[in-house]
Amino acid sequence: DAGVIQSPRHEVTEMGQEVTLRCKPISGHDYLFWYRQTMMRGLELLIYFNNNVPIDDSGMPEDRFSAKMPNASFSTLKIQPSEPRDSAVYFCASSFGRQGTDTQYFGPGTRLTVL
Amino acid sequence: AQSVAQPEDQVNVAEGNPLTVKCTYSVSGNPYLFWYVQYPNRGLQFLLKYITGDNLVKGSYGFEAEFNKSQTSFHLKKPSALVSDSALYFCAVKGGGATNKLIFGTGTLLAVQP
């Protein structure tokens, strides 16, 4: 199994530009999660999907952030326009099965730097 | 509200000595508890979890954790530390109810000296 795949691994952009982060979950998993990690705020859950449907987006910081999951094997997290304070490592994770007992498996992350 | 506390930002231990990384939680209902490890510039890797059953849970790389309901704790342990265990360790909790969210602690940096 290839695990959770994220692209790009590194992204450097300028303030005001649109950024799109991509995630391919583990095949067969029905939950997908987007997290952000910073030194100041630690690991934060942004949004999660079940069967491609957004379930909880209460962690999305503001309207500049949006996430989609058009099918079971692909999700995007978009920031438009980007700001320097969005600089962080963004992780995607996926899991399968029974609520509350399923283990989340994380991708390697995308390190975003907004200049 | 669900919460997790990792009271130590850093734990230092000599190679070969036992190690403990502490975690306490607050949750309504039965807790589901997890430990993850993060090596530099890598994603989080699952170590072990407690759902129900035996209070002592064994996981990857020789780690184990003890669930203590009365103390609401889930401390991570290993009998003999290795230099390669040096990493950032996260405790997480998922409470009862409809949510599938994991609430993560702030992380504890484990440094194992040779």
Short mmCIF file of C-alpha atoms in Angstrom, two decimals:
data_model
loop_
_atom_site.label_atom_id
_atom_site.label_comp_id
_atom_site.label_asym_id
_atom_site.label_seq_id
_atom_site.Cartn_x
_atom_site.Cartn_y
_atom_site.Cartn_z
CA ASP A 1 0.00 0.00 0.00
CA ALA A 2 1.36 3.41 -0.98
CA GLY A 3 -0.11 5.18 2.01
CA VAL A 4 -1.59 8.66 1.90
CA ILE A 5 -0.05 10.69 -0.90
CA GLN A 6 0.24 14.46 -0.80
CA SER A 7 1.49 16.90 -3.38
CA PRO A 8 3.40 19.06 -3.62
CA ARG A 9 5.76 18.31 -0.73
CA HIS A 10 6.95 21.88 -0.67
CA GLU A 11 5.29 25.03 -1.94
CA VAL A 12 6.68 28.55 -1.89
CA THR A 13 4.41 31.30 -3.09
CA GLU A 14 3.89 34.99 -2.76
CA MET A 15 1.19 36.67 -0.75
CA GLY A 16 -2.04 36.97 -2.69
CA GLN A 17 -1.47 33.93 -4.87
CA GLU A 18 -3.78 30.93 -4.97
CA VAL A 19 -2.43 27.72 -3.49
CA THR A 20 -3.84 24.24 -4.06
CA LEU A 21 -2.77 21.27 -2.00
CA ARG A 22 -3.64 17.76 -3.09
CA CYS A 23 -4.27 14.50 -1.31
CA LYS A 24 -4.86 10.92 -2.34
CA PRO A 25 -6.15 8.83 0.57
CA ILE A 26 -5.47 5.16 1.13
CA SER A 27 -7.64 3.10 -1.18
CA GLY A 28 -10.84 1.96 0.53
CA HIS A 29 -10.74 4.53 3.29
CA ASP A 30 -13.97 6.46 3.73
CA TYR A 31 -12.79 9.31 5.97
CA LEU A 32 -10.41 12.05 4.95
CA PHE A 33 -9.00 14.74 7.23
CA TRP A 34 -7.04 17.95 6.61
CA TYR A 35 -4.78 19.26 9.39
CA ARG A 36 -2.46 22.21 9.77
CA GLN A 37 0.64 22.19 11.98
CA THR A 38 2.47 25.26 13.22
CA MET A 39 4.82 25.88 16.11
CA MET A 40 2.43 28.37 17.66
CA ARG A 41 -0.84 26.46 17.36
CA GLY A 42 0.28 22.85 17.15
CA LEU A 43 -1.82 20.40 15.15
CA GLU A 44 -5.25 21.69 14.15
CA LEU A 45 -8.03 19.85 12.36
CA LEU A 46 -9.34 21.99 9.52
CA ILE A 47 -12.04 19.83 7.96
CA TYR A 48 -13.01 16.22 7.49
CA PHE A 49 -15.04 14.26 4.97
CA ASN A 50 -16.97 11.02 5.13
CA ASN A 51 -17.77 9.30 1.85
CA ASN A 52 -16.71 12.49 0.02
CA VAL A 53 -19.14 14.67 1.99
CA PRO A 54 -17.80 17.41 4.31
CA ILE A 55 -18.88 16.60 7.84
CA ASP A 56 -17.18 19.22 9.99
CA ASP A 57 -15.45 22.33 8.66
CA SER A 58 -15.47 24.25 11.92
CA GLY A 59 -11.67 24.34 11.92
CA MET A 60 -11.36 26.12 8.60
CA PRO A 61 -9.83 29.47 9.57
CA GLU A 62 -11.74 31.73 7.20
CA ASP A 63 -13.36 32.04 3.83
CA ARG A 64 -10.01 32.08 2.09
CA PHE A 65 -9.79 28.35 2.77
CA SER A 66 -11.88 25.80 0.89
CA ALA A 67 -11.72 22.03 0.55
CA LYS A 68 -13.29 19.63 -1.87
CA MET A 69 -13.45 15.91 -2.35
CA PRO A 70 -14.83 15.20 -5.83
CA ASN A 71 -14.31 11.46 -5.50
CA ALA A 72 -13.10 8.83 -3.08
CA SER A 73 -9.50 9.02 -4.23
CA PHE A 74 -8.82 12.74 -4.36
CA SER A 75 -9.16 15.86 -2.25
CA THR A 76 -7.92 19.43 -2.51
CA LEU A 77 -7.36 22.20 -0.02
CA LYS A 78 -7.28 25.62 -1.60
CA ILE A 79 -6.17 28.92 -0.14
CA GLN A 80 -7.17 32.02 -2.08
CA PRO A 81 -5.64 34.51 -1.58
CA SER A 82 -2.74 33.23 0.49
CA GLU A 83 -1.20 35.22 3.32
CA PRO A 84 2.12 34.85 5.20
CA ARG A 85 0.28 33.61 8.29
CA ASP A 86 -0.88 30.60 6.28
CA SER A 87 2.69 29.31 6.28
CA ALA A 88 2.56 25.88 7.93
CA VAL A 89 2.76 22.18 7.25
CA TYR A 90 -0.53 20.81 5.98
CA PHE A 91 -1.30 17.15 6.53
CA CYS A 92 -3.90 14.93 5.01
CA ALA A 93 -5.00 11.77 6.82
CA SER A 94 -7.43 9.00 6.01
CA SER A 95 -9.17 6.24 7.91
CA PHE A 96 -11.68 3.46 7.44
CA GLY A 97 -14.58 1.96 9.21
CA ARG A 98 -16.23 1.95 12.54
CA GLN A 99 -16.69 5.30 14.12
CA GLY A 100 -14.45 5.95 17.06
CA THR A 101 -12.18 2.98 16.58
CA ASP A 102 -10.62 3.70 13.23
CA THR A 103 -7.02 4.77 13.06
CA GLN A 104 -6.04 7.81 11.04
CA TYR A 105 -3.05 7.41 8.73
CA PHE A 106 -1.18 10.54 7.83
CA GLY A 107 0.52 11.64 4.65
CA PRO A 108 3.99 13.18 4.60
CA GLY A 109 2.62 16.71 4.55
CA THR A 110 3.00 19.79 2.38
CA ARG A 111 5.25 22.53 3.72
CA LEU A 112 3.75 25.84 2.59
CA THR A 113 5.71 29.06 2.73
CA VAL A 114 3.93 32.27 1.82
CA LEU A 115 6.28 35.19 1.30
CA ALA B 1 -15.45 19.44 25.79
CA GLN B 2 -12.79 16.90 24.92
CA SER B 3 -9.20 17.76 25.70
CA VAL B 4 -5.78 16.20 25.99
CA ALA B 5 -2.85 17.41 28.05
CA GLN B 6 0.78 16.51 27.63
CA PRO B 7 2.37 18.23 30.61
CA GLU B 8 5.98 17.89 29.47
CA ASP B 9 7.30 19.76 26.47
CA GLN B 10 10.44 17.62 26.52
CA VAL B 11 11.57 14.39 28.12
CA ASN B 12 15.24 13.51 28.33
CA VAL B 13 16.38 9.95 28.94
CA ALA B 14 19.60 8.01 28.56
CA GLU B 15 19.75 5.18 26.08
CA GLY B 16 18.86 1.89 27.72
CA ASN B 17 16.79 3.50 30.47
CA PRO B 18 13.01 3.20 30.66
CA LEU B 19 11.00 6.10 29.32
CA THR B 20 7.57 7.52 30.08
CA VAL B 21 5.72 10.20 28.14
CA LYS B 22 2.69 11.46 30.00
CA CYS B 23 -0.81 12.12 28.75
CA THR B 24 -4.04 12.97 30.54
CA TYR B 25 -7.42 13.44 28.95
CA SER B 26 -10.89 14.80 29.54
CA VAL B 27 -13.81 13.40 27.60
CA SER B 28 -17.47 12.61 28.05
CA GLY B 29 -18.26 8.99 27.58
CA ASN B 30 -15.78 6.24 26.86
CA PRO B 31 -12.48 7.53 25.54
CA TYR B 32 -10.65 6.22 22.52
CA LEU B 33 -6.97 7.06 22.99
CA PHE B 34 -4.12 7.13 20.52
CA TRP B 35 -0.38 7.72 20.43
CA TYR B 36 1.41 8.97 17.34
CA VAL B 37 5.08 9.69 16.68
CA GLN B 38 6.49 12.31 14.33
CA TYR B 39 10.07 12.22 13.09
CA PRO B 40 11.61 15.41 11.64
CA ASN B 41 10.05 16.46 8.34
CA ARG B 42 7.70 13.49 8.34
CA GLY B 43 4.02 12.88 8.89
CA LEU B 44 2.57 11.41 12.05
CA GLN B 45 2.91 7.65 12.43
CA PHE B 46 0.44 5.59 14.42
CA LEU B 47 1.95 3.79 17.43
CA LEU B 48 -0.95 2.31 19.38
CA LYS B 49 -4.50 2.84 20.54
CA TYR B 50 -6.83 1.97 23.39
CA ILE B 51 -10.46 1.29 22.59
CA THR B 52 -11.54 -1.22 25.21
CA GLY B 53 -10.24 -4.28 27.02
CA ASP B 54 -6.85 -4.65 28.67
CA ASN B 55 -5.54 -1.47 30.20
CA LEU B 56 -2.03 -2.20 28.92
CA VAL B 57 -1.80 -1.74 25.19
CA LYS B 58 1.20 -2.84 23.17
CA GLY B 59 2.19 -1.08 19.99
CA SER B 60 4.89 -0.59 17.41
CA TYR B 61 8.65 -0.38 18.07
CA GLY B 62 8.36 -1.84 21.58
CA PHE B 63 6.14 0.92 22.93
CA GLU B 64 3.23 0.32 25.24
CA ALA B 65 0.71 2.50 27.03
CA GLU B 66 -1.31 2.08 30.16
CA PHE B 67 -4.89 3.28 30.35
CA ASN B 68 -5.89 4.44 33.83
CA LYS B 69 -9.52 5.42 34.03
CA SER B 70 -9.46 6.73 37.59
CA GLN B 71 -6.54 9.03 36.82
CA THR B 72 -7.75 9.77 33.27
CA SER B 73 -4.28 9.04 31.99
CA PHE B 74 -2.76 7.19 29.08
CA HIS B 75 1.01 7.30 29.54
CA LEU B 76 3.35 5.98 26.87
CA LYS B 77 6.17 3.74 28.04
CA LYS B 78 9.11 1.76 26.79
CA PRO B 79 11.36 -0.44 28.95
CA SER B 80 14.61 0.48 27.22
CA ALA B 81 15.02 3.65 25.16
CA LEU B 82 16.93 3.84 21.90
CA VAL B 83 18.58 6.91 20.39
CA SER B 84 16.37 6.30 17.34
CA ASP B 85 13.27 6.82 19.53
CA SER B 86 14.09 10.54 19.65
CA ALA B 87 11.09 12.25 18.07
CA LEU B 88 7.94 14.22 18.81
CA TYR B 89 5.15 12.21 20.42
CA PHE B 90 1.48 13.11 20.30
CA CYS B 91 -1.36 11.80 22.41
CA ALA B 92 -4.87 12.07 20.98
CA VAL B 93 -8.39 11.36 22.16
CA LYS B 94 -11.69 10.72 20.48
CA GLY B 95 -14.70 10.87 22.72
CA GLY B 96 -18.07 9.29 22.43
CA GLY B 97 -20.78 10.66 20.24
CA ALA B 98 -21.12 11.30 16.57
CA THR B 99 -17.84 13.07 15.97
CA ASN B 100 -14.90 11.38 14.33
CA LYS B 101 -12.51 14.12 15.35
CA LEU B 102 -9.22 13.40 17.05
CA ILE B 103 -8.14 15.99 19.57
CA PHE B 104 -4.34 16.09 19.76
CA GLY B 105 -2.12 17.15 22.61
CA THR B 106 0.61 19.70 22.10
CA GLY B 107 3.28 17.05 21.73
CA THR B 108 6.27 15.96 23.81
CA LEU B 109 9.76 15.98 22.39
CA LEU B 110 11.63 12.86 23.46
CA ALA B 111 15.41 13.16 23.45
CA VAL B 112 17.39 9.98 24.05
CA GLN B 113 21.04 10.56 24.80
CA PRO B 114 23.63 7.92 23.84
#
